[in-house]
Amino acid sequence: MFAYRLRDLVPAALVCTTGLSMALSAAQPAPKTRVTYSEAYGKNGAQPEVTAKDLPHFPPVEPAKVLETFQVKKGFRIELVAAEPLVTSPVTMAFDENGRLYVVEMVDYSERREETPHLGRIRLLEDTDGDGKFDKSTIFADNLPWPTAIICYNGGVFVGATPDIIWLKDTKGTGKADERKVVFTGFGSGAARLNVQALINSFNWGLDNRIHGATGPIGGNEVRSTATNGGPALDLRGRDFAFDPRSMRIQAEAGGGQYGLSFDSVGRKFVCSNSDHLQMLLFDARYAGRNPAFAMPSPRLSIAEDGPAAEVFRISPDEPWRIVRTRWRISGVVPGMVEGGGRVSGYFTGATGATIYRGNAYGPAFVDNAFIGDAGGNLVHRKVLLPNGVALTARRPADEQNMEFVASRDTWFRPVHFQNAPDGCLYIADMYREVIEHPWSIPEAIKKHIDLNSGHDRGRIYRIVPENFQQPKLPKLGSATTAQLVANLDSANGWTRDTAARLLYERQDARHPASDCGAVRRGRARAGTCGAPVRASLDGGARCGAVERQAARHDQGNFAARALPACLHAGRGAQSGPARRAG
């Protein structure tokens, strides 16, 4: 998930183990959650002995001093908006329509999943004085096994905690979830081992009014909705998924990345893997399946101009235990992949959280840029996306050839995920751990000197702001009228557009006229805003009209290609649940 060499490892899975989960097939064995290096890689003989003195530790940096450790691109600064004890072990997050931040805390990383009650939880952060810093923290929900994904919907949240997607909602206004229900189950089914780096993640609201997510490498061979009419179980091994939050029907999507999934302003999909930091999905697999006699290439394409495991410019020191492990692998003392010419670092080994920036605080040159964390290298990398035939090429910016957008000298800085925000900025979830590494990838002779739990009670959330940034008054879309939500579809901020579209879909306000048609006729002032799905919501299921189709044809080709099928899907889905998109 957050660190190294997933492709060395055997994918793992989880069958349902709590009363919240639907029972999977009795034929599927219980998963193994603790695996040694020798079990994962094999043995070359006895491992050398090392002492704690051979493996010195770097201390954490306290929140009051941590900003001094950063190097940030000229013209920007980094701000600490939350830190322990307000938040611990954050791995992803989601803003609700009123600017509150729900944070997934994976306290049980990396080998404590089996402890009960489970240590994973959801934290609700609030900025009560409007200064841009969170000052109120509430544990919204707990007892979650290895939670890794979240998205807001209809006053609650959907949370991914393999094998389940769980619905959580506070119906009493206490700040704590009192409604809890498993809505999908079976993620990871069919595999023998539970792999902490291969779990469901990165929930996104799509142009088609569905929630999209990544399964991670293990997927699951029997994923299903718990709804009465939820449809048949799906085989999601090597596939991602999308579901309609109203009908609770789920369908397979092209995918196959690891931890990170994001859409750009026109609906193109991107994922990443530890050693392949940016990939693009060119088409959905169900289209290729229409002709079984023709073998299509993989829809997933590595697009970085400088290669999958591109050079990165770390400014933090290499951890001593990594130096020892690399030396052992090179010499053949222990088995395992040797990458980067035998270097310990200096290239992508822990790429995670690929996110397309769609805000309005940085200026147009940064819109639809990709940001990727390297959790092992303590840095945030940026790529500019450029046309390349039917695909895109991801290029390192000209003024960042020998540096990263953000890098820290603190080896505990672990940027694992990002979020576009109501203020137009990009937020960073910093898990802040001494060790980010797959536990199976650490030789036993080294592992006994390392505390994989060190930092479980720490965590930070940052935002990157331009130097001249002034804290704006944030929109309160939760109290906006339908007409105001429609107007916000033209916002310069992608988060605002997405949230307005989601709220319109939730409300299904058939009384309101389809006033977004005018905006569609204008060609959509903001890329990626599809008025037709919203019209479908407002009109209670009316299909897109000729006006919308004509507008889409005259819009930029990529938008038309992605948005028109989304519009048609939304028009059908409002009446009968999700349907296949046109095309």
PDB file of C-alpha atoms in Angstrom, residues 1-9 41 197 217 256-260 271-279 300-304 306-312 322 325 329 337-340 343-354 372-376 383 437 441:
ATOM      1  CA  MET A   1       0.000   0.000   0.000  1.00  0.00           C
ATOM      2  CA  PHE A   2       2.388   2.663   1.149  1.00  0.00           C
ATOM      3  CA  ALA A   3       5.826   1.257   0.610  1.00  0.00           C
ATOM      4  CA  TYR A   4       7.956  -1.198  -1.215  1.00  0.00           C
ATOM      5  CA  ARG A   5       8.093  -4.144  -3.592  1.00  0.00           C
ATOM      6  CA  LEU A   6       4.490  -5.271  -3.727  1.00  0.00           C
ATOM      7  CA  ARG A   7       5.174  -7.255  -6.856  1.00  0.00           C
ATOM      8  CA  ASP A   8       7.600  -9.400  -4.815  1.00  0.00           C
ATOM      9  CA  LEU A   9       4.782 -10.432  -2.533  1.00  0.00           C
ATOM     10  CA  TYR A  41      10.743 -14.816  -0.483  1.00  0.00           C
ATOM     11  CA  GLN A 197      -0.525  -3.125   0.635  1.00  0.00           C
ATOM     12  CA  PRO A 217      -3.984  -5.921  -6.471  1.00  0.00           C
ATOM     13  CA  GLY A 256      -5.359  -2.799 -11.493  1.00  0.00           C
ATOM     14  CA  GLY A 257      -3.377  -0.116  -9.676  1.00  0.00           C
ATOM     15  CA  GLN A 258      -2.361  -0.272  -6.047  1.00  0.00           C
ATOM     16  CA  TYR A 259      -3.041   2.655  -3.683  1.00  0.00           C
ATOM     17  CA  GLY A 260      -4.284   5.736  -5.504  1.00  0.00           C
ATOM     18  CA  VAL A 271      -3.832   5.054 -10.861  1.00  0.00           C
ATOM     19  CA  CYS A 272      -0.417   4.260  -9.422  1.00  0.00           C
ATOM     20  CA  SER A 273       1.595   1.373  -7.999  1.00  0.00           C
ATOM     21  CA  ASN A 274       4.632   1.357  -5.753  1.00  0.00           C
ATOM     22  CA  SER A 275       7.163   1.077  -8.562  1.00  0.00           C
ATOM     23  CA  ASP A 276       5.032   2.552 -11.371  1.00  0.00           C
ATOM     24  CA  HIS A 277       4.119   6.001 -10.198  1.00  0.00           C
ATOM     25  CA  LEU A 278       1.525   7.079 -12.780  1.00  0.00           C
ATOM     26  CA  GLN A 279      -0.696   5.045 -15.067  1.00  0.00           C
ATOM     27  CA  ARG A 300      -3.751   0.437 -18.183  1.00  0.00           C
ATOM     28  CA  LEU A 301      -0.777   2.329 -19.600  1.00  0.00           C
ATOM     29  CA  SER A 302       2.292   3.594 -17.765  1.00  0.00           C
ATOM     30  CA  ILE A 303       2.606   7.208 -18.918  1.00  0.00           C
ATOM     31  CA  ALA A 304       5.584   8.744 -17.097  1.00  0.00           C
ATOM     32  CA  ASP A 306      10.959   9.243 -17.263  1.00  0.00           C
ATOM     33  CA  GLY A 307       9.816   5.684 -16.612  1.00  0.00           C
ATOM     34  CA  PRO A 308       7.694   3.822 -14.034  1.00  0.00           C
ATOM     35  CA  ALA A 309      10.255   3.938 -11.199  1.00  0.00           C
ATOM     36  CA  ALA A 310      11.522   7.391 -12.143  1.00  0.00           C
ATOM     37  CA  GLU A 311      14.362   9.266 -10.481  1.00  0.00           C
ATOM     38  CA  VAL A 312      13.345  11.184  -7.360  1.00  0.00           C
ATOM     39  CA  ARG A 322      17.314  -0.285   4.518  1.00  0.00           C
ATOM     40  CA  ARG A 325      18.819  -5.058   3.659  1.00  0.00           C
ATOM     41  CA  ARG A 329      20.067  -8.601  -1.285  1.00  0.00           C
ATOM     42  CA  MET A 337      14.527  -7.868  -5.841  1.00  0.00           C
ATOM     43  CA  VAL A 338      17.463  -5.519  -6.375  1.00  0.00           C
ATOM     44  CA  GLU A 339      16.366  -2.305  -8.070  1.00  0.00           C
ATOM     45  CA  GLY A 340      17.888   1.036  -8.958  1.00  0.00           C
ATOM     46  CA  ARG A 343      20.865   1.901  -4.709  1.00  0.00           C
ATOM     47  CA  VAL A 344      18.883   2.133  -1.487  1.00  0.00           C
ATOM     48  CA  SER A 345      16.870   5.116  -2.764  1.00  0.00           C
ATOM     49  CA  GLY A 346      16.782   7.814  -5.436  1.00  0.00           C
ATOM     50  CA  TYR A 347      13.953   6.308  -7.462  1.00  0.00           C
ATOM     51  CA  PHE A 348      10.267   5.525  -6.926  1.00  0.00           C
ATOM     52  CA  THR A 349       9.852   2.548  -4.624  1.00  0.00           C
ATOM     53  CA  GLY A 350       6.860   3.658  -2.561  1.00  0.00           C
ATOM     54  CA  ALA A 351       4.667   5.607  -4.996  1.00  0.00           C
ATOM     55  CA  THR A 352       1.241   6.143  -3.476  1.00  0.00           C
ATOM     56  CA  GLY A 353      -1.909   8.248  -3.538  1.00  0.00           C
ATOM     57  CA  ALA A 354      -1.765   9.538  -7.138  1.00  0.00           C
ATOM     58  CA  ILE A 372       2.197  11.406  -6.221  1.00  0.00           C
ATOM     59  CA  GLY A 373       3.685  10.669  -2.826  1.00  0.00           C
ATOM     60  CA  ASP A 374       6.763   8.548  -2.324  1.00  0.00           C
ATOM     61  CA  ALA A 375       6.150   7.415   1.233  1.00  0.00           C
ATOM     62  CA  GLY A 376       9.541   5.740   1.486  1.00  0.00           C
ATOM     63  CA  LYS A 383       3.899  15.650 -13.129  1.00  0.00           C
ATOM     64  CA  GLU A 437       7.360  -0.952   4.837  1.00  0.00           C
ATOM     65  CA  SER A 441       9.728  -7.507   3.197  1.00  0.00           C
TER      66      SER A 441
END
